mmCIF file of C-alpha atoms (C1' of nucleotides) in Angstrom:
data_model
loop_
_atom_site.group_PDB
_atom_site.id
_atom_site.type_symbol
_atom_site.label_atom_id
_atom_site.label_comp_id
_atom_site.label_asym_id
_atom_site.label_seq_id
_atom_site.Cartn_x
_atom_site.Cartn_y
_atom_site.Cartn_z
ATOM 1 C CA MET A 1 -32.570 4.266 -19.913
ATOM 2 C CA ALA A 2 -32.713 1.501 -17.335
ATOM 3 C CA ASN A 3 -31.139 3.094 -14.293
ATOM 4 C CA LEU A 4 -29.677 6.208 -12.881
ATOM 5 C CA THR A 5 -26.108 5.010 -12.973
ATOM 6 C CA ASP A 6 -26.358 4.423 -16.724
ATOM 7 C CA CYS A 7 -27.936 7.789 -17.279
ATOM 8 C CA ILE A 8 -25.311 9.669 -15.364
ATOM 9 C CA GLU A 9 -22.543 7.692 -17.024
ATOM 10 C CA GLU A 10 -23.906 8.475 -20.424
ATOM 11 C CA TYR A 11 -24.331 12.119 -19.624
ATOM 12 C CA LEU A 12 -20.762 12.484 -18.365
ATOM 13 C CA LYS A 13 -19.325 10.642 -21.355
ATOM 14 C CA LYS A 14 -21.219 12.893 -23.680
ATOM 15 C CA LEU A 15 -19.821 15.933 -21.891
ATOM 16 C CA LEU A 16 -16.380 14.463 -22.155
ATOM 17 C CA ALA A 17 -16.779 13.756 -25.871
ATOM 18 C CA LEU A 18 -17.981 17.287 -26.541
ATOM 19 C CA SER A 19 -15.425 19.013 -24.381
ATOM 20 C CA SER A 20 -12.467 20.721 -25.977
ATOM 21 C CA GLU A 21 -10.451 20.249 -22.778
ATOM 22 C CA ARG A 22 -8.956 16.961 -21.823
ATOM 23 C CA TYR A 23 -11.364 16.697 -18.897
ATOM 24 C CA VAL A 24 -14.808 17.685 -17.777
ATOM 25 C CA GLU A 25 -15.578 19.515 -14.610
ATOM 26 C CA VAL A 26 -18.786 19.132 -12.650
ATOM 27 C CA GLN A 27 -20.127 19.863 -9.209
ATOM 28 C CA ARG A 28 -21.354 16.912 -7.238
ATOM 29 C CA ARG A 29 -24.322 18.758 -5.723
ATOM 30 C CA GLN A 30 -25.458 20.201 -9.028
ATOM 31 C CA LEU A 31 -25.185 16.940 -10.865
ATOM 32 C CA ALA A 32 -27.078 15.159 -8.141
ATOM 33 C CA LYS A 33 -29.730 17.819 -8.357
ATOM 34 C CA LYS A 34 -29.974 17.449 -12.118
ATOM 35 C CA PHE A 35 -30.606 13.744 -11.749
ATOM 36 C CA ALA A 36 -32.717 14.111 -8.621
ATOM 37 C CA CYS A 37 -30.625 11.817 -6.493
ATOM 38 C CA VAL A 38 -28.446 11.960 -3.425
ATOM 39 C CA PRO A 39 -24.916 13.334 -3.973
ATOM 40 C CA SER A 40 -23.249 10.061 -2.975
ATOM 41 C CA GLN A 41 -24.850 8.488 -6.027
ATOM 42 C CA ILE A 42 -22.387 10.486 -8.075
ATOM 43 C CA ASN A 43 -19.513 8.896 -6.221
ATOM 44 C CA TYR A 44 -20.975 5.498 -6.987
ATOM 45 C CA VAL A 45 -21.087 6.258 -10.698
ATOM 46 C CA LEU A 46 -17.544 7.552 -10.664
ATOM 47 C CA GLU A 47 -16.309 4.498 -8.832
ATOM 48 C CA ARG A 48 -18.088 2.007 -11.068
ATOM 49 C CA ARG A 49 -17.900 3.664 -14.467
ATOM 50 C CA PHE A 50 -14.950 6.001 -14.370
ATOM 51 C CA SER A 51 -12.331 3.863 -12.652
ATOM 52 C CA PRO A 52 -8.677 3.756 -13.739
ATOM 53 C CA ASP A 53 -9.318 0.276 -15.074
ATOM 54 C CA ARG A 54 -11.743 1.758 -17.532
ATOM 55 C CA GLY A 55 -9.305 4.459 -18.508
ATOM 56 C CA TYR A 56 -10.440 7.380 -16.414
ATOM 57 C CA LEU A 57 -8.931 9.501 -13.723
ATOM 58 C CA VAL A 58 -10.956 11.524 -11.252
ATOM 59 C CA GLU A 59 -9.770 14.525 -9.239
ATOM 60 C CA SER A 60 -11.809 16.620 -6.857
ATOM 61 C CA ARG A 61 -11.726 19.428 -4.394
ATOM 62 C CA ARG A 62 -13.982 20.043 -1.427
ATOM 63 C CA GLY A 63 -15.185 23.286 0.121
ATOM 64 C CA GLY A 64 -16.787 26.306 -1.358
ATOM 65 C CA GLY A 65 -16.484 26.265 -5.155
ATOM 66 C CA GLY A 66 -15.488 22.610 -4.993
ATOM 67 C CA TRP A 67 -15.463 20.469 -8.148
ATOM 68 C CA ILE A 68 -14.958 17.048 -9.647
ATOM 69 C CA ARG A 69 -12.846 16.648 -12.762
ATOM 70 C CA ILE A 70 -12.960 13.535 -14.895
ATOM 71 C CA PHE A 71 -10.046 12.884 -17.230
ATOM 72 C CA ARG A 72 -9.984 10.419 -20.035
ATOM 73 C CA ILE A 73 -6.549 8.813 -20.083
ATOM 74 C CA GLU A 74 -4.800 6.933 -22.803
ATOM 75 C CA THR A 75 -4.227 3.337 -22.118
ATOM 76 C CA SER A 76 -0.662 2.866 -23.131
ATOM 77 C CA HIS A 77 1.223 -0.231 -23.988
ATOM 78 C CA ALA A 78 2.536 -0.228 -20.431
ATOM 79 C CA ARG A 79 -0.645 -1.933 -19.260
ATOM 80 C CA PRO A 80 0.338 -5.498 -20.034
ATOM 81 C CA TRP A 81 3.618 -5.044 -18.217
ATOM 82 C CA ARG A 82 1.866 -3.844 -15.108
ATOM 83 C CA GLU A 83 -0.416 -6.784 -15.272
ATOM 84 C CA VAL A 84 2.489 -9.142 -15.432
ATOM 85 C CA ILE A 85 4.123 -7.599 -12.434
ATOM 86 C CA GLU A 86 0.898 -7.509 -10.480
ATOM 87 C CA SER A 87 0.270 -11.152 -11.171
ATOM 88 C CA LEU A 88 3.603 -12.297 -9.807
ATOM 89 C CA ASN A 89 3.048 -14.196 -6.592
ATOM 90 C CA GLY A 90 5.292 -14.172 -3.560
ATOM 91 C CA ARG A 91 7.956 -16.627 -4.705
ATOM 92 C CA GLU A 92 8.122 -15.125 -8.183
ATOM 93 C CA PHE A 93 8.608 -11.605 -6.972
ATOM 94 C CA GLU A 94 12.374 -11.502 -6.712
ATOM 95 C CA PRO A 95 14.284 -8.249 -7.124
ATOM 96 C CA SER A 96 16.622 -9.850 -9.643
ATOM 97 C CA ARG A 97 13.707 -10.931 -11.761
ATOM 98 C CA ILE A 98 12.030 -7.534 -11.482
ATOM 99 C CA ARG A 99 15.270 -5.829 -12.521
ATOM 100 C CA GLN A 100 15.229 -7.972 -15.615
ATOM 101 C CA LEU A 101 11.686 -6.948 -16.391
ATOM 102 C CA LEU A 102 12.517 -3.277 -15.911
ATOM 103 C CA LYS A 103 15.455 -3.612 -18.202
ATOM 104 C CA ARG A 104 13.216 -5.021 -20.898
ATOM 105 C CA MET A 105 10.662 -2.285 -20.339
ATOM 106 C CA TYR A 106 13.437 0.173 -20.900
ATOM 107 C CA GLU A 107 14.572 -1.567 -24.060
ATOM 108 C CA GLU A 108 11.024 -1.556 -25.354
ATOM 109 C CA LYS A 109 10.886 2.188 -24.593
ATOM 110 C CA ILE A 110 8.029 1.771 -22.144
ATOM 111 C CA ILE A 111 9.947 3.637 -19.508
ATOM 112 C CA SER A 112 12.966 5.910 -19.549
ATOM 113 C CA ARG A 113 16.322 5.097 -18.003
ATOM 114 C CA ARG A 114 15.617 7.506 -15.169
ATOM 115 C CA GLU A 115 12.203 5.976 -14.512
ATOM 116 C CA SER A 116 13.724 2.564 -14.497
ATOM 117 C CA SER A 117 16.289 3.646 -11.949
ATOM 118 C CA LEU A 118 13.572 5.141 -9.766
ATOM 119 C CA LEU A 119 11.634 1.935 -9.894
ATOM 120 C CA GLU A 120 14.704 -0.099 -9.093
ATOM 121 C CA THR A 121 15.141 1.905 -5.903
ATOM 122 C CA VAL A 122 11.800 0.633 -4.651
ATOM 123 C CA ILE A 123 12.957 -2.983 -4.842
ATOM 124 C CA LYS A 124 16.272 -2.552 -3.049
ATOM 125 C CA ASP A 125 16.267 -5.062 -0.204
ATOM 126 C CA ARG A 126 18.884 -3.118 1.720
ATOM 127 C CA ILE A 127 16.569 -0.230 2.482
ATOM 128 C CA TYR A 128 13.918 -2.448 4.042
ATOM 129 C CA GLU A 129 16.468 -4.445 5.957
ATOM 130 C CA GLU A 130 17.912 -1.323 7.485
ATOM 131 C CA LYS A 131 14.491 -0.422 8.841
ATOM 132 C CA GLY A 132 14.181 -3.836 10.392
ATOM 133 C CA LEU A 133 11.499 -5.299 8.136
ATOM 134 C CA SER A 134 11.206 -9.012 7.619
ATOM 135 C CA LYS A 135 11.941 -10.412 4.183
ATOM 136 C CA ASN A 136 8.287 -11.244 3.670
ATOM 137 C CA LYS A 137 7.043 -7.836 4.702
ATOM 138 C CA ALA A 138 9.674 -6.233 2.462
ATOM 139 C CA ARG A 139 8.555 -8.304 -0.510
ATOM 140 C CA GLU A 140 4.951 -7.378 0.016
ATOM 141 C CA LEU A 141 5.756 -3.726 0.207
ATOM 142 C CA GLN A 142 8.019 -3.811 -2.821
ATOM 143 C CA HIS A 143 5.364 -5.579 -4.787
ATOM 144 C CA GLU A 144 2.665 -3.147 -3.803
ATOM 145 C CA LEU A 145 4.782 -0.028 -4.354
ATOM 146 C CA LEU A 146 5.892 -1.214 -7.757
ATOM 147 C CA SER A 147 2.403 -2.112 -8.921
ATOM 148 C CA GLU A 148 1.055 1.167 -7.644
ATOM 149 C CA ALA A 149 3.877 3.082 -9.349
ATOM 150 C CA LEU A 150 3.232 1.453 -12.685
ATOM 151 C CA GLU A 151 -0.464 2.090 -12.272
ATOM 152 C CA GLU A 152 0.379 5.770 -11.835
ATOM 153 C CA LEU A 153 2.507 5.764 -14.970
ATOM 154 C CA LEU A 154 -0.496 4.587 -16.945
ATOM 155 C CA LYS A 155 -2.388 7.646 -15.770
ATOM 156 C CA VAL A 156 0.183 10.228 -16.627
ATOM 157 C CA ASN A 157 -0.150 10.156 -20.338
ATOM 158 C CA TYR A 158 -2.310 13.176 -20.577
ATOM 159 C CA MET B 1 -13.651 31.321 -11.612
ATOM 160 C CA ALA B 2 -15.373 29.356 -8.955
ATOM 161 C CA ASN B 3 -14.273 31.030 -5.734
ATOM 162 C CA LEU B 4 -12.692 34.133 -4.365
ATOM 163 C CA THR B 5 -9.523 32.454 -3.187
ATOM 164 C CA ASP B 6 -8.788 31.225 -6.692
ATOM 165 C CA CYS B 7 -9.509 34.630 -8.196
ATOM 166 C CA ILE B 8 -7.248 36.464 -5.806
ATOM 167 C CA GLU B 9 -4.488 33.879 -6.228
ATOM 168 C CA GLU B 10 -4.676 34.222 -10.015
ATOM 169 C CA TYR B 11 -4.667 38.005 -9.767
ATOM 170 C CA LEU B 12 -1.586 38.105 -7.593
ATOM 171 C CA LYS B 13 0.266 35.569 -9.698
ATOM 172 C CA LYS B 14 -0.464 37.619 -12.745
ATOM 173 C CA LEU B 15 0.872 40.705 -11.018
ATOM 174 C CA LEU B 16 3.950 38.790 -10.038
ATOM 175 C CA ALA B 17 4.511 37.497 -13.570
ATOM 176 C CA LEU B 18 4.150 40.948 -15.085
ATOM 177 C CA SER B 19 6.241 42.682 -12.498
ATOM 178 C CA SER B 20 9.808 43.610 -13.281
ATOM 179 C CA GLU B 21 10.686 43.356 -9.603
ATOM 180 C CA ARG B 22 11.096 40.011 -7.939
ATOM 181 C CA TYR B 23 8.115 40.750 -5.729
ATOM 182 C CA VAL B 24 4.742 42.442 -5.803
ATOM 183 C CA GLU B 25 3.487 44.885 -3.247
ATOM 184 C CA VAL B 26 -0.176 45.306 -2.377
ATOM 185 C CA GLN B 27 -2.304 46.777 0.360
ATOM 186 C CA ARG B 28 -4.590 44.408 2.217
ATOM 187 C CA ARG B 29 -7.469 46.835 2.482
ATOM 188 C CA GLN B 30 -7.338 47.874 -1.149
ATOM 189 C CA LEU B 31 -7.116 44.321 -2.397
ATOM 190 C CA ALA B 32 -10.013 43.310 -0.205
ATOM 191 C CA LYS B 33 -12.004 46.220 -1.518
ATOM 192 C CA LYS B 34 -11.173 45.275 -5.114
ATOM 193 C CA PHE B 35 -12.558 41.799 -4.523
ATOM 194 C CA ALA B 36 -15.381 42.928 -2.276
ATOM 195 C CA CYS B 37 -14.414 40.777 0.677
ATOM 196 C CA VAL B 38 -13.205 41.189 4.232
ATOM 197 C CA PRO B 39 -9.494 41.931 4.641
ATOM 198 C CA SER B 40 -8.805 38.715 6.504
ATOM 199 C CA GLN B 41 -9.687 36.861 3.310
ATOM 200 C CA ILE B 42 -6.434 38.149 1.910
ATOM 201 C CA ASN B 43 -4.539 36.555 4.736
ATOM 202 C CA TYR B 44 -6.320 33.326 4.028
ATOM 203 C CA VAL B 45 -5.215 33.427 0.377
ATOM 204 C CA LEU B 46 -1.614 34.195 1.330
ATOM 205 C CA GLU B 47 -1.545 31.384 3.831
ATOM 206 C CA ARG B 48 -3.047 28.795 1.487
ATOM 207 C CA ARG B 49 -1.589 29.784 -1.890
ATOM 208 C CA PHE B 50 1.594 31.666 -1.142
ATOM 209 C CA SER B 51 3.178 29.530 1.538
ATOM 210 C CA PRO B 52 6.906 28.753 1.607
ATOM 211 C CA ASP B 53 6.050 25.171 0.628
ATOM 212 C CA ARG B 54 4.674 26.554 -2.583
ATOM 213 C CA GLY B 55 7.729 28.688 -3.152
ATOM 214 C CA TYR B 56 6.612 32.074 -1.910
ATOM 215 C CA LEU B 57 7.629 34.366 0.858
ATOM 216 C CA VAL B 58 5.435 37.093 2.317
ATOM 217 C CA GLU B 59 6.517 40.224 4.184
ATOM 218 C CA SER B 60 4.302 42.926 5.573
ATOM 219 C CA ARG B 61 4.201 46.115 7.497
ATOM 220 C CA ARG B 62 1.345 47.451 9.634
ATOM 221 C CA GLY B 63 0.336 51.002 10.341
ATOM 222 C CA GLY B 64 -0.261 53.961 8.059
ATOM 223 C CA GLY B 65 1.061 53.242 4.583
ATOM 224 C CA GLY B 66 1.346 49.547 5.472
ATOM 225 C CA TRP B 67 1.909 46.972 2.766
ATOM 226 C CA ILE B 68 2.202 43.329 1.923
ATOM 227 C CA ARG B 69 5.003 42.067 -0.332
ATOM 228 C CA ILE B 70 4.972 38.689 -2.005
ATOM 229 C CA PHE B 71 8.251 37.228 -3.185
ATOM 230 C CA ARG B 72 8.730 34.297 -5.461
ATOM 231 C CA ILE B 73 11.581 32.317 -3.980
ATOM 232 C CA GLU B 74 14.255 31.374 -6.449
ATOM 233 C CA THR B 75 15.492 27.831 -6.278
ATOM 234 C CA SER B 76 18.911 28.004 -4.788
ATOM 235 C CA HIS B 77 21.287 25.706 -6.551
ATOM 236 C CA ALA B 78 23.488 26.015 -3.503
ATOM 237 C CA ARG B 79 21.000 23.762 -1.720
ATOM 238 C CA PRO B 80 19.982 20.939 -4.035
ATOM 239 C CA TRP B 81 16.520 19.463 -3.695
ATOM 240 C CA ARG B 82 17.870 16.155 -2.610
ATOM 241 C CA GLU B 83 19.547 17.749 0.375
ATOM 242 C CA VAL B 84 16.478 19.666 1.268
ATOM 243 C CA ILE B 85 14.435 16.482 1.350
ATOM 244 C CA GLU B 86 17.137 14.520 3.076
ATOM 245 C CA SER B 87 17.394 17.165 5.801
ATOM 246 C CA LEU B 88 13.740 17.092 6.712
ATOM 247 C CA ASN B 89 13.368 15.705 10.193
ATOM 248 C CA GLY B 90 10.561 13.483 11.425
ATOM 249 C CA ARG B 91 7.896 16.083 11.985
ATOM 250 C CA GLU B 92 8.653 17.932 8.761
ATOM 251 C CA PHE B 93 8.419 14.844 6.610
ATOM 252 C CA GLU B 94 4.719 14.919 5.837
ATOM 253 C CA PRO B 95 3.375 13.526 2.550
ATOM 254 C CA SER B 96 1.458 16.724 1.867
ATOM 255 C CA ARG B 97 4.601 18.768 2.197
ATOM 256 C CA ILE B 98 6.595 16.394 0.097
ATOM 257 C CA ARG B 99 3.964 16.475 -2.610
ATOM 258 C CA GLN B 100 4.331 20.252 -2.630
ATOM 259 C CA LEU B 101 8.112 19.946 -3.030
ATOM 260 C CA LEU B 102 7.715 17.474 -5.867
ATOM 261 C CA LYS B 103 5.310 19.837 -7.556
ATOM 262 C CA ARG B 104 7.872 22.595 -7.394
ATOM 263 C CA MET B 105 10.586 20.282 -8.723
ATOM 264 C CA TYR B 106 8.328 19.623 -11.630
ATOM 265 C CA GLU B 107 7.672 23.329 -12.160
ATOM 266 C CA GLU B 108 11.394 23.972 -12.115
ATOM 267 C CA LYS B 109 11.834 21.196 -14.668
ATOM 268 C CA ILE B 110 14.022 19.162 -12.350
ATOM 269 C CA ILE B 111 11.879 16.112 -12.830
ATOM 270 C CA SER B 112 9.267 15.128 -15.357
ATOM 271 C CA ARG B 113 5.587 14.730 -14.637
ATOM 272 C CA ARG B 114 5.922 10.966 -14.839
ATOM 273 C CA GLU B 115 8.871 10.945 -12.490
ATOM 274 C CA SER B 116 6.969 13.115 -10.084
ATOM 275 C CA SER B 117 4.097 10.742 -10.092
ATOM 276 C CA LEU B 118 6.398 7.748 -9.525
ATOM 277 C CA LEU B 119 7.923 9.522 -6.551
ATOM 278 C CA GLU B 120 4.528 10.418 -5.170
ATOM 279 C CA THR B 121 3.668 6.756 -5.079
ATOM 280 C CA VAL B 122 6.468 6.154 -2.602
ATOM 281 C CA ILE B 123 4.903 8.536 -0.088
ATOM 282 C CA LYS B 124 1.391 7.181 -0.155
ATOM 283 C CA ASP B 125 0.485 6.352 3.412
ATOM 284 C CA ARG B 126 -2.234 3.917 2.387
ATOM 285 C CA ILE B 127 0.200 1.394 0.984
ATOM 286 C CA TYR B 128 2.149 1.141 4.205
ATOM 287 C CA GLU B 129 -0.954 1.071 6.356
ATOM 288 C CA GLU B 130 -2.298 -1.853 4.336
ATOM 289 C CA LYS B 131 0.799 -3.784 5.106
ATOM 290 C CA GLY B 132 0.385 -3.125 8.813
ATOM 291 C CA LEU B 133 3.292 -0.733 9.269
ATOM 292 C CA SER B 134 3.190 1.852 12.014
ATOM 293 C CA LYS B 135 3.067 5.476 11.081
ATOM 294 C CA ASN B 136 6.628 6.011 12.309
ATOM 295 C CA LYS B 137 7.999 3.065 10.399
ATOM 296 C CA ALA B 138 6.161 4.174 7.303
ATOM 297 C CA ARG B 139 7.632 7.673 7.547
ATOM 298 C CA GLU B 140 11.144 6.301 7.921
ATOM 299 C CA LEU B 141 10.749 4.088 4.888
ATOM 300 C CA GLN B 142 9.175 6.799 2.795
ATOM 301 C CA HIS B 143 11.967 9.154 3.712
ATOM 302 C CA GLU B 144 14.690 6.656 2.930
ATOM 303 C CA LEU B 145 13.136 5.496 -0.368
ATOM 304 C CA LEU B 146 12.665 9.039 -1.541
ATOM 305 C CA SER B 147 16.163 10.117 -0.633
ATOM 306 C CA GLU B 148 17.607 7.043 -2.285
ATOM 307 C CA ALA B 149 15.509 7.610 -5.385
ATOM 308 C CA LEU B 150 16.657 11.187 -5.787
ATOM 309 C CA GLU B 151 20.195 10.034 -5.267
ATOM 310 C CA GLU B 152 19.745 7.601 -8.137
ATOM 311 C CA LEU B 153 18.415 10.322 -10.383
ATOM 312 C CA LEU B 154 21.691 12.180 -10.015
ATOM 313 C CA LYS B 155 23.623 9.220 -11.359
ATOM 314 C CA VAL B 156 21.533 8.634 -14.443
ATOM 315 C CA ASN B 157 21.382 10.388 -17.743
ATOM 316 C CA TYR B 158 18.441 10.211 -20.023
ATOM 317 C "C1'" DT C 1 9.061 65.322 23.433
ATOM 318 C "C1'" DA C 2 5.167 62.729 24.945
ATOM 319 C "C1'" DT C 3 0.804 61.290 23.983
ATOM 320 C "C1'" DA C 4 -3.333 60.525 21.400
ATOM 321 C "C1'" DT C 5 -5.412 59.187 17.248
ATOM 322 C "C1'" DA C 6 -5.767 57.225 12.817
ATOM 323 C "C1'" DA C 7 -4.502 53.862 9.659
ATOM 324 C "C1'" DA C 8 -2.792 50.067 8.468
ATOM 325 C "C1'" DG C 9 -2.161 44.611 8.951
ATOM 326 C "C1'" DG C 10 -2.738 39.871 12.104
ATOM 327 C "C1'" DT C 11 -5.223 36.162 14.491
ATOM 328 C "C1'" DC C 12 -8.658 33.056 15.496
ATOM 329 C "C1'" DA C 13 -13.069 30.854 16.186
ATOM 330 C "C1'" DG C 14 -16.973 29.627 13.849
ATOM 331 C "C1'" DA C 15 -20.274 29.464 10.032
ATOM 332 C "C1'" DG C 16 -20.973 27.966 5.312
ATOM 333 C "C1'" DA C 17 -20.131 25.169 1.269
ATOM 334 C "C1'" DT C 18 -18.516 21.443 -0.842
ATOM 335 C "C1'" DG C 19 -17.100 16.539 -1.658
ATOM 336 C "C1'" DG C 20 -16.081 11.523 0.623
ATOM 337 C "C1'" DT C 21 -17.198 7.213 3.063
ATOM 338 C "C1'" DC C 22 -19.708 3.430 4.559
ATOM 339 C "C1'" DA C 23 -23.390 0.509 6.169
ATOM 340 C "C1'" DG C 24 -27.616 -0.907 5.004
ATOM 341 C "C1'" DA C 25 -31.985 -0.826 2.138
ATOM 342 C "C1'" DT C 26 -33.764 -1.827 -2.261
ATOM 343 C "C1'" DG C 27 -34.088 -3.862 -6.717
ATOM 344 C "C1'" DA C 28 -32.849 -6.852 -10.624
ATOM 345 C "C1'" DA C 29 -31.098 -10.904 -12.544
ATOM 346 C "C1'" DA C 30 -29.519 -15.663 -12.448
ATOM 347 C "C1'" DT D 1 -33.628 -17.888 -3.490
ATOM 348 C "C1'" DT D 2 -29.374 -16.069 -3.803
ATOM 349 C "C1'" DT D 3 -26.353 -12.817 -5.388
ATOM 350 C "C1'" DC D 4 -24.837 -8.753 -7.207
ATOM 351 C "C1'" DA D 5 -25.575 -3.986 -8.611
ATOM 352 C "C1'" DT D 6 -27.849 0.155 -7.419
ATOM 353 C "C1'" DC D 7 -29.340 3.721 -4.370
ATOM 354 C "C1'" DT D 8 -29.997 6.304 0.012
ATOM 355 C "C1'" DG D 9 -28.885 8.836 4.208
ATOM 356 C "C1'" DA D 10 -26.254 9.719 8.192
ATOM 357 C "C1'" DC D 11 -21.976 11.239 9.462
ATOM 358 C "C1'" DC D 12 -17.231 12.909 8.311
ATOM 359 C "C1'" DA D 13 -13.296 15.763 6.198
ATOM 360 C "C1'" DT D 14 -11.771 19.700 3.907
ATOM 361 C "C1'" DC D 15 -11.780 24.200 1.985
ATOM 362 C "C1'" DT D 16 -13.591 28.879 1.996
ATOM 363 C "C1'" DC D 17 -15.180 33.137 3.977
ATOM 364 C "C1'" DT D 18 -16.590 36.391 7.627
ATOM 365 C "C1'" DG D 19 -16.340 39.316 11.693
ATOM 366 C "C1'" DA D 20 -14.838 40.502 16.168
ATOM 367 C "C1'" DC D 21 -10.948 41.714 18.493
ATOM 368 C "C1'" DC D 22 -5.793 42.595 18.735
ATOM 369 C "C1'" DT D 23 -1.093 44.625 17.421
ATOM 370 C "C1'" DT D 24 1.881 47.719 15.066
ATOM 371 C "C1'" DT D 25 3.200 52.006 12.836
ATOM 372 C "C1'" DA D 26 2.760 56.810 11.251
ATOM 373 C "C1'" DT D 27 1.352 61.237 12.207
ATOM 374 C "C1'" DA D 28 -0.869 65.052 14.372
ATOM 375 C "C1'" DT D 29 -1.090 67.689 18.495
ATOM 376 C "C1'" DA D 30 -0.396 69.253 23.185
#
DNA sequence: TATATAAAGGTCAGAGATGGTCAGATGAAA
DNA sequence: TTTCATCTGACCATCTCTGACCTTTATATA
């Protein structure tokens, strides 16, 4: 195998495939020791090869008995929707337009009515105005919060 | 089980689950002896894993025949979650604390896992920092968005 | 009754054990 | 040569565990 990163990736994916759980659990130190590298190399592999984009979710805990868990997550049909919303630029990101999108997501059964109403809350101009934010700042925040929220939804299929 | 704290937590929760009372009673010394650790380790576990945030209440008595009682706090329907969150004042509104509350709401089946994860998005400091908001402003917005979102949930049926 | 002693539990600082981050070195490929 | 991916190491953040010292309560004894 060409390089460490590939080796570690392959190893972890094998573990994941063989595991009866929906995740694998490793210790950073141990894994680094196994591959004779510095611990931070593990973080590099996780970042590059087990990112959400690639369909993985990583959790960890520090301290004595710490661990790293890698989940394989289902990529649902929500992905294209998120991409649409993410790609909207400033002018296009208008609450009324977003509400329309959310409505369609609900109709397509991508999200529930309750989820839709939670997401609509995030794009309510009034809230940001009350806190004295400029229109631009508000738009940016709304955009970011919404993208992030949809991103989270993609992860929660397990 | 990786570490002592987890073991002791698991043990106590098992006791609690099996108990016919609404609390369990233990002795610090005995428990420490059972797990072959110093007594103060027990206090650590209680502090970290049986805090009010996590839905537990701990009482104790010193002296001969002393004891420690751990209660699971029932959710009071007299004080809805929305009100609890709304009533948090500045200092108390900390993302870590809110996350704990959301976790409990999920455990109590008030919200789904997906809804919980949507709501968690709203309290991610990083997003607000990236947009250049002050900590205070961010807190205010988080608080308002969360309250508003929970309010919306009340209005909507599945 | 007043006091001493024993038998609990509480607090806190610090050591130990993990994992995280980031800048920069190194290496591979275009 | 330039650029991008890989890899390292120093430094940081967080969680766990211990031990010394303190407070409270029950009980025995003067």
